[in-house]
Tab-separated table of C-alpha atoms in Angstrom:
chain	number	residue	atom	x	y	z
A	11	UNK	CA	71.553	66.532	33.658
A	12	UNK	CA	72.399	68.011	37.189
A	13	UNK	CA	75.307	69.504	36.695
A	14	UNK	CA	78.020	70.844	39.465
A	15	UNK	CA	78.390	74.293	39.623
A	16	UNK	CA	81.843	73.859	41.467
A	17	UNK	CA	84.329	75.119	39.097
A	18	UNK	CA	87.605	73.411	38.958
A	19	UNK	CA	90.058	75.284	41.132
A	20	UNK	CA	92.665	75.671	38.128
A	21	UNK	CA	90.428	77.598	35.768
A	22	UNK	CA	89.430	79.738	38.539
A	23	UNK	CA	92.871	80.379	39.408
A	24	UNK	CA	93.907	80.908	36.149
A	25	UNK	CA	90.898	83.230	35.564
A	26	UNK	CA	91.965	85.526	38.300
A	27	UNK	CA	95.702	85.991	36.644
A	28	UNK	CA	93.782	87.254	33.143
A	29	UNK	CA	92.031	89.541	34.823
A	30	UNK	CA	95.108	90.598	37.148
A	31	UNK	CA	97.356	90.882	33.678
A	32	UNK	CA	94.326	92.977	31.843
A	33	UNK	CA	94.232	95.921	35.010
A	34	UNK	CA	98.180	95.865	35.461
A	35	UNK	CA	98.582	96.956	31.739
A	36	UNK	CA	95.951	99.313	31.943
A	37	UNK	CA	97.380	100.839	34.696
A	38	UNK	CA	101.312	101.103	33.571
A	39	UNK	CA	102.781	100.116	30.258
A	40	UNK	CA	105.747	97.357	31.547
A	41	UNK	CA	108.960	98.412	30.438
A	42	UNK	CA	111.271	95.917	31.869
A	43	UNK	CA	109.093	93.241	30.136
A	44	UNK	CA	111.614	90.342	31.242
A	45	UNK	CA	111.075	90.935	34.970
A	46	UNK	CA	107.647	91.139	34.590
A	47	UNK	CA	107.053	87.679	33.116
A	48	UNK	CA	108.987	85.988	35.445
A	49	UNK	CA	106.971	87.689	38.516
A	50	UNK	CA	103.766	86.714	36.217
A	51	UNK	CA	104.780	83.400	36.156
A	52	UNK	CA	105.934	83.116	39.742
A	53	UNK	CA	102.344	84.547	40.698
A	54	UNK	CA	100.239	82.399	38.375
A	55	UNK	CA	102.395	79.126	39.869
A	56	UNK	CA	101.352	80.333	43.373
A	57	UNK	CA	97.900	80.996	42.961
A	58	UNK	CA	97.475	77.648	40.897
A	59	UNK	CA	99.216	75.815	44.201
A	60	UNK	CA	97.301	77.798	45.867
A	61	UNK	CA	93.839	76.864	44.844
A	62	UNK	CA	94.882	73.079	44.704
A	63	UNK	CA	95.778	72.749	48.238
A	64	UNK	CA	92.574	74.373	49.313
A	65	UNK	CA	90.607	72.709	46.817
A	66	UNK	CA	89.244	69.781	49.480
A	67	UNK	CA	88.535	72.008	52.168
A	68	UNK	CA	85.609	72.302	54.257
A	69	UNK	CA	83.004	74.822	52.965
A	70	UNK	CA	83.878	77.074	56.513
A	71	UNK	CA	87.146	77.841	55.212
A	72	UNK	CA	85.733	78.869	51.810
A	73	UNK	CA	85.013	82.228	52.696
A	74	UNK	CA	88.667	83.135	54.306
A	75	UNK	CA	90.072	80.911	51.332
A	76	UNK	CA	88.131	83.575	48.474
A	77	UNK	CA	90.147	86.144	51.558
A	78	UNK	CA	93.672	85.144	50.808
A	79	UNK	CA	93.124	84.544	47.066
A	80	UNK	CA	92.028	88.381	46.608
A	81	UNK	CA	94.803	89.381	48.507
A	82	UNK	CA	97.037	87.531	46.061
A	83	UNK	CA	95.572	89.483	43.671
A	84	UNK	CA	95.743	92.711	44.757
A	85	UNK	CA	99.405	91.653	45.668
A	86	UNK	CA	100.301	90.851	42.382
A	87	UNK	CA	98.459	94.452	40.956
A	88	UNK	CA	100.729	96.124	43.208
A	89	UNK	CA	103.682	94.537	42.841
A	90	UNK	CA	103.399	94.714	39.003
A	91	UNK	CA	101.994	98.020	38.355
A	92	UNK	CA	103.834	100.576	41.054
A	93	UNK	CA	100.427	102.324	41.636
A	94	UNK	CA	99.666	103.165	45.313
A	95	UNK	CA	97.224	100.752	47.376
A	96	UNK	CA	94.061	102.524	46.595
A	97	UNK	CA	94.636	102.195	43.284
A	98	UNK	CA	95.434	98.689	43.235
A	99	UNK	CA	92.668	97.683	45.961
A	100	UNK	CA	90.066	99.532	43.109
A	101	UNK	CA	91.741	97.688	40.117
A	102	UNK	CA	91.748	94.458	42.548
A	103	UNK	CA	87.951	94.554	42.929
A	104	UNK	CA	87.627	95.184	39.300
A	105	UNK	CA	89.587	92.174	38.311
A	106	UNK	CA	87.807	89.917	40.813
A	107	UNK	CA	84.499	90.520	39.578
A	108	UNK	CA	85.731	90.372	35.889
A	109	UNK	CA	87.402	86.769	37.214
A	110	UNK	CA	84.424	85.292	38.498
A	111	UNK	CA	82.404	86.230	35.796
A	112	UNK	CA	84.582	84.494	33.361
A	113	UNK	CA	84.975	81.927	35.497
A	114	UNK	CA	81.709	81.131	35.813
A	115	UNK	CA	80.799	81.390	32.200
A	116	UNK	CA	83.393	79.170	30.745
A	117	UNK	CA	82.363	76.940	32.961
A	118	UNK	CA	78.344	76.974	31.864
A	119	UNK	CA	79.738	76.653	28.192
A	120	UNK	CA	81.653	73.589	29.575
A	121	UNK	CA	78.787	71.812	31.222
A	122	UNK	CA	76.928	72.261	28.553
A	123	UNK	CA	78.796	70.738	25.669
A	124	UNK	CA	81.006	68.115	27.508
A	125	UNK	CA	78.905	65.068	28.919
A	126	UNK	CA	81.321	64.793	31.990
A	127	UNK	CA	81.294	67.656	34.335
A	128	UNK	CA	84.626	66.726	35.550
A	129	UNK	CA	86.254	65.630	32.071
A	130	UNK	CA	89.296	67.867	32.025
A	131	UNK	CA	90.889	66.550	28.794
A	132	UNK	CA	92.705	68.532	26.557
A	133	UNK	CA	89.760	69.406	24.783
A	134	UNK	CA	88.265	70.770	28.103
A	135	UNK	CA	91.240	72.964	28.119
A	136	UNK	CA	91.281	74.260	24.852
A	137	UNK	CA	87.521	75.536	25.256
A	138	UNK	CA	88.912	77.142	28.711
A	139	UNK	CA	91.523	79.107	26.983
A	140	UNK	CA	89.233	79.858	24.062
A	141	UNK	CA	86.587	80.966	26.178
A	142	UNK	CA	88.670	83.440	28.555
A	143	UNK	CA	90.558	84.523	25.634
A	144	UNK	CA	87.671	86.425	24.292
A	145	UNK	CA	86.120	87.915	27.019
A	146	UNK	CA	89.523	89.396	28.357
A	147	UNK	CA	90.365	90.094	24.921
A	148	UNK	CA	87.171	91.542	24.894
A	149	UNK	CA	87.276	93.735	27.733
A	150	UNK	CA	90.842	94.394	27.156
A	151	UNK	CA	89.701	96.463	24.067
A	152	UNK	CA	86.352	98.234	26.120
A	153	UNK	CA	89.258	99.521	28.493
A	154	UNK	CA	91.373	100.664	25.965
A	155	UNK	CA	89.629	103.820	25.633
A	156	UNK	CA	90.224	104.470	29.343
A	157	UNK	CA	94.054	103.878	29.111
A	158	UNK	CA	95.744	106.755	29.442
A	159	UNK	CA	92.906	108.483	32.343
A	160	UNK	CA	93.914	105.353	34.296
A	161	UNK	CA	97.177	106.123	34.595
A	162	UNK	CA	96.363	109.604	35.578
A	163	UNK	CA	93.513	109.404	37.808
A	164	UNK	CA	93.448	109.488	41.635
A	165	UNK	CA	91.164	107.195	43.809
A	166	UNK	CA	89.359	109.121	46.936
A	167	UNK	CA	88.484	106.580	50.157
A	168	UNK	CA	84.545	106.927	49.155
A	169	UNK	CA	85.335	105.641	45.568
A	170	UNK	CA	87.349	103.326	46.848
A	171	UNK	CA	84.950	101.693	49.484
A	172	UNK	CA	81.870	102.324	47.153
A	173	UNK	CA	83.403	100.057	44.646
A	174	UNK	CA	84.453	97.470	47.459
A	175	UNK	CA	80.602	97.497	48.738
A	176	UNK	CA	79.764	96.772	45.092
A	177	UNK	CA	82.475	94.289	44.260
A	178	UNK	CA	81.087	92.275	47.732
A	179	UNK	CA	77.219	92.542	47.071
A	180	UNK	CA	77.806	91.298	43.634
A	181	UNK	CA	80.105	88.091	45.488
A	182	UNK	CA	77.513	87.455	47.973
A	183	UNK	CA	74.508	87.363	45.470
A	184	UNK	CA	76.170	85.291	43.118
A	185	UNK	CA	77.416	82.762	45.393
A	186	UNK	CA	74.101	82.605	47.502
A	187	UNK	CA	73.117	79.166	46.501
A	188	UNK	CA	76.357	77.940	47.695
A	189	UNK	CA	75.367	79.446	51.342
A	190	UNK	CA	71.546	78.597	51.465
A	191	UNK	CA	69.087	77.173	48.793
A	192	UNK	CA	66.367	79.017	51.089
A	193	UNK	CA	66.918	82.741	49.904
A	194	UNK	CA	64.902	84.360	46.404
A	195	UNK	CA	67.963	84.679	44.847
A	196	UNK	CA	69.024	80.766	44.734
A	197	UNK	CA	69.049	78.003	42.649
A	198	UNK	CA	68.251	74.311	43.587
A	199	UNK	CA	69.830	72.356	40.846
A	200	UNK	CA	73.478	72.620	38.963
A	201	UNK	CA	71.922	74.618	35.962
A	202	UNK	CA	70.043	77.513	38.017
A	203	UNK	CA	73.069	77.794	40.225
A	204	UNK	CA	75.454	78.204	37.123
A	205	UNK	CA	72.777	80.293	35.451
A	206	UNK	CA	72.271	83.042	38.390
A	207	UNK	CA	75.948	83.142	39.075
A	208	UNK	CA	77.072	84.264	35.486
A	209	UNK	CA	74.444	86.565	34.806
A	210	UNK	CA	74.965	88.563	38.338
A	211	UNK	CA	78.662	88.487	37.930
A	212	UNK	CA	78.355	90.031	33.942
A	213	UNK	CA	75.868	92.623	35.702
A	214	UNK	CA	78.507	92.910	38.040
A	215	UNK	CA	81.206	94.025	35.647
A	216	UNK	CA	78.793	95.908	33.945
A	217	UNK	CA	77.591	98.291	37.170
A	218	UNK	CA	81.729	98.576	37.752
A	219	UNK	CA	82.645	99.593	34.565
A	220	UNK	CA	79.503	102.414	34.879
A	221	UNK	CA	81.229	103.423	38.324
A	222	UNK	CA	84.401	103.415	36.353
A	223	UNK	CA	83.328	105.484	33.382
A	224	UNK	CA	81.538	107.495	35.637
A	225	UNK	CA	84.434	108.871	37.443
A	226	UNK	CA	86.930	108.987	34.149
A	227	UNK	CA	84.437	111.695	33.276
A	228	UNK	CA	84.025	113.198	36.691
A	229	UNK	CA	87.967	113.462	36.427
A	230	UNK	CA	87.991	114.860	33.045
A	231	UNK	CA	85.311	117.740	33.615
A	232	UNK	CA	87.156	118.631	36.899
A	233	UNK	CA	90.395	118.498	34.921
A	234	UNK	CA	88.860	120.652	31.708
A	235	UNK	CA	87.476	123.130	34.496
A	236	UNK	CA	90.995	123.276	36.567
A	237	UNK	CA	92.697	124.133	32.779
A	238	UNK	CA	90.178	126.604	32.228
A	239	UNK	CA	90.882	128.471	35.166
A	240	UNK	CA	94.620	128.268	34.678
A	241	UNK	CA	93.947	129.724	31.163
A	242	UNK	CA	91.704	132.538	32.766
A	243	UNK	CA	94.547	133.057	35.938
A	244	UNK	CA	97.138	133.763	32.895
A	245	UNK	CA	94.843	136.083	31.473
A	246	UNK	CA	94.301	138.101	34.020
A	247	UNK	CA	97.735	138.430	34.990
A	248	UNK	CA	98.655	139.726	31.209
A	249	UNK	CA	96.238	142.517	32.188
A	250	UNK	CA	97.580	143.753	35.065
A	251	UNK	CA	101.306	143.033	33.692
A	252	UNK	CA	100.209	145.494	31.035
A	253	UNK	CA	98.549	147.967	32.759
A	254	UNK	CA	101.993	147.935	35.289
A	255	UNK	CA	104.594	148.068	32.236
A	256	UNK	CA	102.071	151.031	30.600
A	257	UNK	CA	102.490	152.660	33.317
A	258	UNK	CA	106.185	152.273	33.558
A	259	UNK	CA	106.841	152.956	30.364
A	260	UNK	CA	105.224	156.717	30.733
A	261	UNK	CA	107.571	157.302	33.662
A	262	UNK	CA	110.424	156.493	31.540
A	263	UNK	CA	109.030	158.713	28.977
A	264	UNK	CA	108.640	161.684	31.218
A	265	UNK	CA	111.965	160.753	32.562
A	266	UNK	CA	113.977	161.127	28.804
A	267	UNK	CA	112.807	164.392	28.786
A	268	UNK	CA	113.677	164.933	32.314
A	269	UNK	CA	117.125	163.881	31.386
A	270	UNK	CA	117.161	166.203	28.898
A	271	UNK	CA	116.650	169.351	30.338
A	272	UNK	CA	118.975	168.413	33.031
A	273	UNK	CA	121.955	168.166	30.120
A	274	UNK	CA	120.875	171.273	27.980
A	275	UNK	CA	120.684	173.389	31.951
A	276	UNK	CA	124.519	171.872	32.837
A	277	UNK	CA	127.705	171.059	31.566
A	278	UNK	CA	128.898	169.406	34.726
A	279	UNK	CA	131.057	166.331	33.512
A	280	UNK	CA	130.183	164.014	36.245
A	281	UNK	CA	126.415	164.567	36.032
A	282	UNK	CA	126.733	164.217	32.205
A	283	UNK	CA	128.678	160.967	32.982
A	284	UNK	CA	125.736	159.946	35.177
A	285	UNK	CA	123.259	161.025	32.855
A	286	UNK	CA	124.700	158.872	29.857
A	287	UNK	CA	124.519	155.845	32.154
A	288	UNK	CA	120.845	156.447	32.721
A	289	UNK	CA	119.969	156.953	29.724
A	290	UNK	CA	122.067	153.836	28.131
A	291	UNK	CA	119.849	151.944	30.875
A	292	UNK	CA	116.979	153.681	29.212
A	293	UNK	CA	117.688	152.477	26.096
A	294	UNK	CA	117.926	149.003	27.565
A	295	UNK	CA	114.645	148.877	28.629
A	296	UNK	CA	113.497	149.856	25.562
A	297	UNK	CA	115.023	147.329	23.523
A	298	UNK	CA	114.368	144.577	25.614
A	299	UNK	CA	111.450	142.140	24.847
A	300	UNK	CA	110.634	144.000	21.671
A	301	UNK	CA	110.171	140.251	19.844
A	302	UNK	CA	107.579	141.823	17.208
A	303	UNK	CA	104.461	140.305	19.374
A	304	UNK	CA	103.080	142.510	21.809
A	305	UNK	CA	100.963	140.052	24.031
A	306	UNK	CA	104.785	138.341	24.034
A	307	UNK	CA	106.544	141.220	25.343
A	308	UNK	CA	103.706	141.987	28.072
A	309	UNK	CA	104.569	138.745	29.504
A	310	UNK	CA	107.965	138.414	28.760
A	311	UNK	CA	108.265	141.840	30.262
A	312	UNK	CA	106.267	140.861	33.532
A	313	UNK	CA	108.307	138.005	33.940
A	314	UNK	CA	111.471	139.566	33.256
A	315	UNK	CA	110.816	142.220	36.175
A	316	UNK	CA	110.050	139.389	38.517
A	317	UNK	CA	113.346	137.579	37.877
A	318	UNK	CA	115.630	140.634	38.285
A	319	UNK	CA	113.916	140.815	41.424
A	320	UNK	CA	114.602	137.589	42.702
A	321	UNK	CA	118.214	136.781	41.002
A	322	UNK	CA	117.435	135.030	38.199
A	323	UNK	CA	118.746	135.259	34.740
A	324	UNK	CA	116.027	135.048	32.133
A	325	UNK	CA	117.323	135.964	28.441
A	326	UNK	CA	114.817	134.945	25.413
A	327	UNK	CA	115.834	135.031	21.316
A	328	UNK	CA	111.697	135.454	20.230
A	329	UNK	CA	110.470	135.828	17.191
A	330	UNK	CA	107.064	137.231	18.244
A	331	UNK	CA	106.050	137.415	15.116
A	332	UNK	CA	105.544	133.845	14.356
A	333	UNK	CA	102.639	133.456	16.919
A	334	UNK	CA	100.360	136.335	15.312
A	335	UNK	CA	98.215	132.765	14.657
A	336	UNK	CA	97.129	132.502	18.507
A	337	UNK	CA	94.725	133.981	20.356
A	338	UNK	CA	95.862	136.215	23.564
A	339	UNK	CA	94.661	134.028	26.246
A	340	UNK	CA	96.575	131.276	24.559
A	341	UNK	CA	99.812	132.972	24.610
A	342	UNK	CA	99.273	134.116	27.935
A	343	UNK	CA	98.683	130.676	29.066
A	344	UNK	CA	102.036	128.632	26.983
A	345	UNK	CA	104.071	131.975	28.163
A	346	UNK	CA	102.789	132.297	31.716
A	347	UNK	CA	103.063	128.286	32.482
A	348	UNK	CA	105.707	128.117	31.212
A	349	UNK	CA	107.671	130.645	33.052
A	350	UNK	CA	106.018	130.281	36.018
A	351	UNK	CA	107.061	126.914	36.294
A	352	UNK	CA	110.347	127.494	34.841
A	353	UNK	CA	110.541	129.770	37.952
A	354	UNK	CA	109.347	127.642	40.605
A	355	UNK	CA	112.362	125.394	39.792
A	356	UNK	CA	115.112	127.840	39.684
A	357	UNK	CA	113.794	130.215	42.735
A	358	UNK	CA	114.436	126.134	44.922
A	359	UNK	CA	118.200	126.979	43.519
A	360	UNK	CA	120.369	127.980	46.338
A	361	UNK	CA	123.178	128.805	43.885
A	362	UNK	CA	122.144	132.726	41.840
A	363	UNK	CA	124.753	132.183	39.198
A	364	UNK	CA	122.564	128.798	38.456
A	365	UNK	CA	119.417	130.507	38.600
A	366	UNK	CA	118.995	130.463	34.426
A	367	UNK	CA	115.875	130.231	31.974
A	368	UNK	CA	115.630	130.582	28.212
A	369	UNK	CA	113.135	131.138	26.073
A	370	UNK	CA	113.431	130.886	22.188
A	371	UNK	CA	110.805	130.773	19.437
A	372	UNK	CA	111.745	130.510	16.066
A	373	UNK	CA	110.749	128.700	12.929
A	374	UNK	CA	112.178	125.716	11.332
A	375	UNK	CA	111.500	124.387	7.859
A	376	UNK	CA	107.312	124.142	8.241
A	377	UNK	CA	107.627	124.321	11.971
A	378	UNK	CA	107.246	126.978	14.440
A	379	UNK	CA	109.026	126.122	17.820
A	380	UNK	CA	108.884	127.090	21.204
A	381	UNK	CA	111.586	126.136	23.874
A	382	UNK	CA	111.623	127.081	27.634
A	383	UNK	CA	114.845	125.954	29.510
A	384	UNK	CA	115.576	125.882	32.971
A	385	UNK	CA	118.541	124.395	35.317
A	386	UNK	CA	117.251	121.634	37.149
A	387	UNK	CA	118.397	120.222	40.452
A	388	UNK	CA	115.288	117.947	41.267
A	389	UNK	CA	114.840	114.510	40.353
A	390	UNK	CA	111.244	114.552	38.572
A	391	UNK	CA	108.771	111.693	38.289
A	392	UNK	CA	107.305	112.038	35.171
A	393	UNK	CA	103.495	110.593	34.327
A	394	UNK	CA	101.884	110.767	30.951
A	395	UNK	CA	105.248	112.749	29.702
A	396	UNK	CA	105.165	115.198	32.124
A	397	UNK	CA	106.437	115.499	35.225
A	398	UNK	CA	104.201	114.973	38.493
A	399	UNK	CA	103.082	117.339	40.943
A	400	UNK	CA	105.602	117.468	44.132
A	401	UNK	CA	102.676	119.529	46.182
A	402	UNK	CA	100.769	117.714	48.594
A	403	UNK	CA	97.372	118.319	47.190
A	404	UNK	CA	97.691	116.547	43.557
A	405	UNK	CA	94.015	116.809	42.736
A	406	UNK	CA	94.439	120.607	42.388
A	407	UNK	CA	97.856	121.426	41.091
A	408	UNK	CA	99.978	120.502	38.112
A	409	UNK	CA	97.749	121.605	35.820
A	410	UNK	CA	100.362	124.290	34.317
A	411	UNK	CA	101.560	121.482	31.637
A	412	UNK	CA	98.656	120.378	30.919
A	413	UNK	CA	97.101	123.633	29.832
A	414	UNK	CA	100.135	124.118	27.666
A	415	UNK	CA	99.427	120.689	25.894
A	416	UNK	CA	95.560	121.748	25.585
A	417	UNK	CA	96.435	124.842	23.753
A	418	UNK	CA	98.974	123.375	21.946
A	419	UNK	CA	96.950	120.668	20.858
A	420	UNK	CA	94.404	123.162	19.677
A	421	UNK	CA	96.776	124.273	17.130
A	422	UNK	CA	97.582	120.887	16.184
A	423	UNK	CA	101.022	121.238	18.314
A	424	UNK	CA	103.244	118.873	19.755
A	425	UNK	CA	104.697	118.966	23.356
A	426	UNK	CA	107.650	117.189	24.355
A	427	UNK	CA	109.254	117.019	28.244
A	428	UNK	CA	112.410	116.375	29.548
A	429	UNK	CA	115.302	116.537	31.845
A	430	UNK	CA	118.410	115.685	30.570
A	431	UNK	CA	122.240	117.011	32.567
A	432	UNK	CA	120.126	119.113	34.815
A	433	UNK	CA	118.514	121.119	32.415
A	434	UNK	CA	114.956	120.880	32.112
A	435	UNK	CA	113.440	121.488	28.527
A	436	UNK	CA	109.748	122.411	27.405
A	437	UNK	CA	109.493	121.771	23.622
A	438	UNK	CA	106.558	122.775	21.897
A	439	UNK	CA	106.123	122.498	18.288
A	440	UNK	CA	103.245	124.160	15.790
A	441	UNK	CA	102.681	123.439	11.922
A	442	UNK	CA	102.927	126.387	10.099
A	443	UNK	CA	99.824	128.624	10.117
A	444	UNK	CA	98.833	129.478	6.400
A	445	UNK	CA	97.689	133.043	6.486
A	446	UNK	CA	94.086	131.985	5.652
A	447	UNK	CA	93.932	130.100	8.348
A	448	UNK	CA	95.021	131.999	10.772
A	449	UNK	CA	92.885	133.224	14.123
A	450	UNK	CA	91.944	136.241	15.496
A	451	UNK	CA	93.382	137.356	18.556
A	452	UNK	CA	90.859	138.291	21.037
């Protein structure tokens, strides 16, 4: 039997809105779930006009006709999803290729068990739906995995346009026969035509999900090695925030005993007025940031010198104690990030007296818990539960939180994000550390 190898134009347009639903909930979890059927529906209504109106065509306007229909598609992406145009334009190419190959498939399965290549009864329907149902299903679960990078991940012009160039070669090849039987890569007859079509477009999806893969891993290495260098940055700056507070705290050594000699030599009331006010701020320093941890009160202490600086208030309740379980670097980096993004915020704060950041650690039935606080005036976009870079250059910043949740997550912590009355909160939460099980700082 020669069979046709024109699909009907209703399974192909209802091919194309499967695909476009599988990348849009890859890309961003729908919230507002009402509005987003109706604009599903509304799109699937067009597209299926769409593709009937054009379905009688001459074969010279099939080429700007495939045009408009991706551009529905990458409409509907966009419009669903909120991701930028590269994004969607990627996502678009990925869905087109996963269409056609469906497409093109269900329709071989068709051919092959109905007698009629144009019986469309209800039968011919349900094998449609049955047939699309498990490859998107399918393919819905092999992208699964990929979920949350999606929604993180950044698309340069090169990806982009490599995965365009791949997206078109795989269109042209598979729909050669259509164009010329005269070329090594058509078919003559119904069968061949069917038969080359399907299995370029599955090697299609196949070479784009590689690409895809390909650059979820490219993402995460540069990620892993941006994290690790945050983690070394901290580091280093405990060091040198140690050596400077050493170093300080011999001159205020040398100074007691300065202080002292000066009272035992006089008995001048104002100077010994002056002298008990330097010593009570002597005393202050010395209390201060004594939380039982020293890697904690390096930091704390470096920090704290920075604020007084530059206005800010920073006061901290810390049990040091509790976080004997980490390793130095890993303080340094929660404590560092922390702070230094606690300070980025409030130094943007024209206002001193609003200028305010608190740190607390402190246990809670089997928990140990860490809270940075900060007064907020910005209106953050958060992605992935915490909030998005605001500096030009995304690929290489905002790593600070994402550090935090690495270590954290090494301990089998918890971190939590958010902004509520203009206060900005940084939750981190740790199991209790059983002695035995405790690590070695290093």
């Amino acid at each position: 039997m020669n069979i046709s190898p024109d699909i009907p134009r209703i399974f192909t347009a209802f091919s194309e809105w499967c695909a476009c639903i599988l990348y849009i909930f890859t890309l961003n979890t729908c919230k507002r779930r009402g509005i987003f059927i109706v604009k599903a529906v509304g799109v699937l209504v067009v597209q299926v006009i769409f593709f009937t109106l054009t379905g009688e065509l001459p074969l010279i306007f099939w080429v700007p006709c495939m045009i408009i229909a991706v551009g529905l598609m990458l409409f509907f992406i966009r419009w669903c999803s909120g991701v930028t145009m590269g994004i969607a334009a990627y996502s678009c190419v990925r869905a087109f290729v996963l269409a056609e190959m469906a497409a093109s498939l269900e329709w071989q399965i068709h051919c092959f068990f109905f007698q009629e290549e144009n019986d469309l009864s209800l039968m011919a329907y349900g094998l449609m739906f049955s047939v699309f149902g498990i490859v998107f299903l399918l393919m819905f679960f092999v992208e699964r995995r990929n979920i949350s990078i999606n929604r993180q991940l950044s698309i340069s012009d090169r990806e982009l346009w490599s995965a365009i160039l791949i997206g078109a070669v795989i269109f042209i090849i598979s729909n050669m026969s259509f164009v010329s039987i005269r070329t090594p890569f058509s078919g003559q007859y119904g069968v061949e035509i069917l038969s080359i079509r399907t299995m370029v477009d599955i090697g299609g999806v196949a070479i784009l999900y590689a690409h895809h893969v390909q650059r979820c891993e490219l993402h995460m290495r540069r990620e892993l090695e941006a994290m690790q260098n945050v983690l070394q940055n901290q580091y280093i700056q405990y060091q040198q925030s140690k050596q400077s507070i050493d170093t300080i705290n011999r001159k205020y050594h040398d100074l007691k005993h300065q202080i002292s000699i000066l009272r035992a030599e006089a008995d001048n009331e104002l100077r010994n007025g002056f002298l008990d006010t330097m010593e009570a701020e002597i005393k202050s320093y010395e209390i201060q940031n004594k939380t039982g941890n020293s890697v904690v009160d390096t930091v704390l202490a470096g920090k704290s010198l920075y604020c007084s600086k530059h206005g800010i208030t920073l006061t901290s309740v810390v049990d040091g104690a509790l976080l004997d379980f980490m390793s130095v670097m890993d303080i340094c980096s929660i404590f560092g990030n922390a702070l230094d993004n606690a300070i980025e915020y409030v130094e943007k704060i024209d206002d001193r007296e609003k200028r305010l950041i608190h740190v607390a650690v402190f246990s809670q039935k089997e928990f140990i818990l860490l809270r940075f606080e900060n007064y907020c005036e910005e209106a953050l976009v958060f992605q992935d539960g915490i909030p998005a870079t605001t500096k030009p250059d995304s690929d290489y910043h905002g790593y600070g939180l994402k550090s935090i949740r690495y270590v954290a997550g090494n301990y089998d912590g918890t971190v939590t994000v958010r902004l509520e009355n203009n206060w900005f909160e940084l939750k981190i939460m740790f199991p209790q550390q059983e002695q035995a099980d405790k690590k070695i700082p290093v």
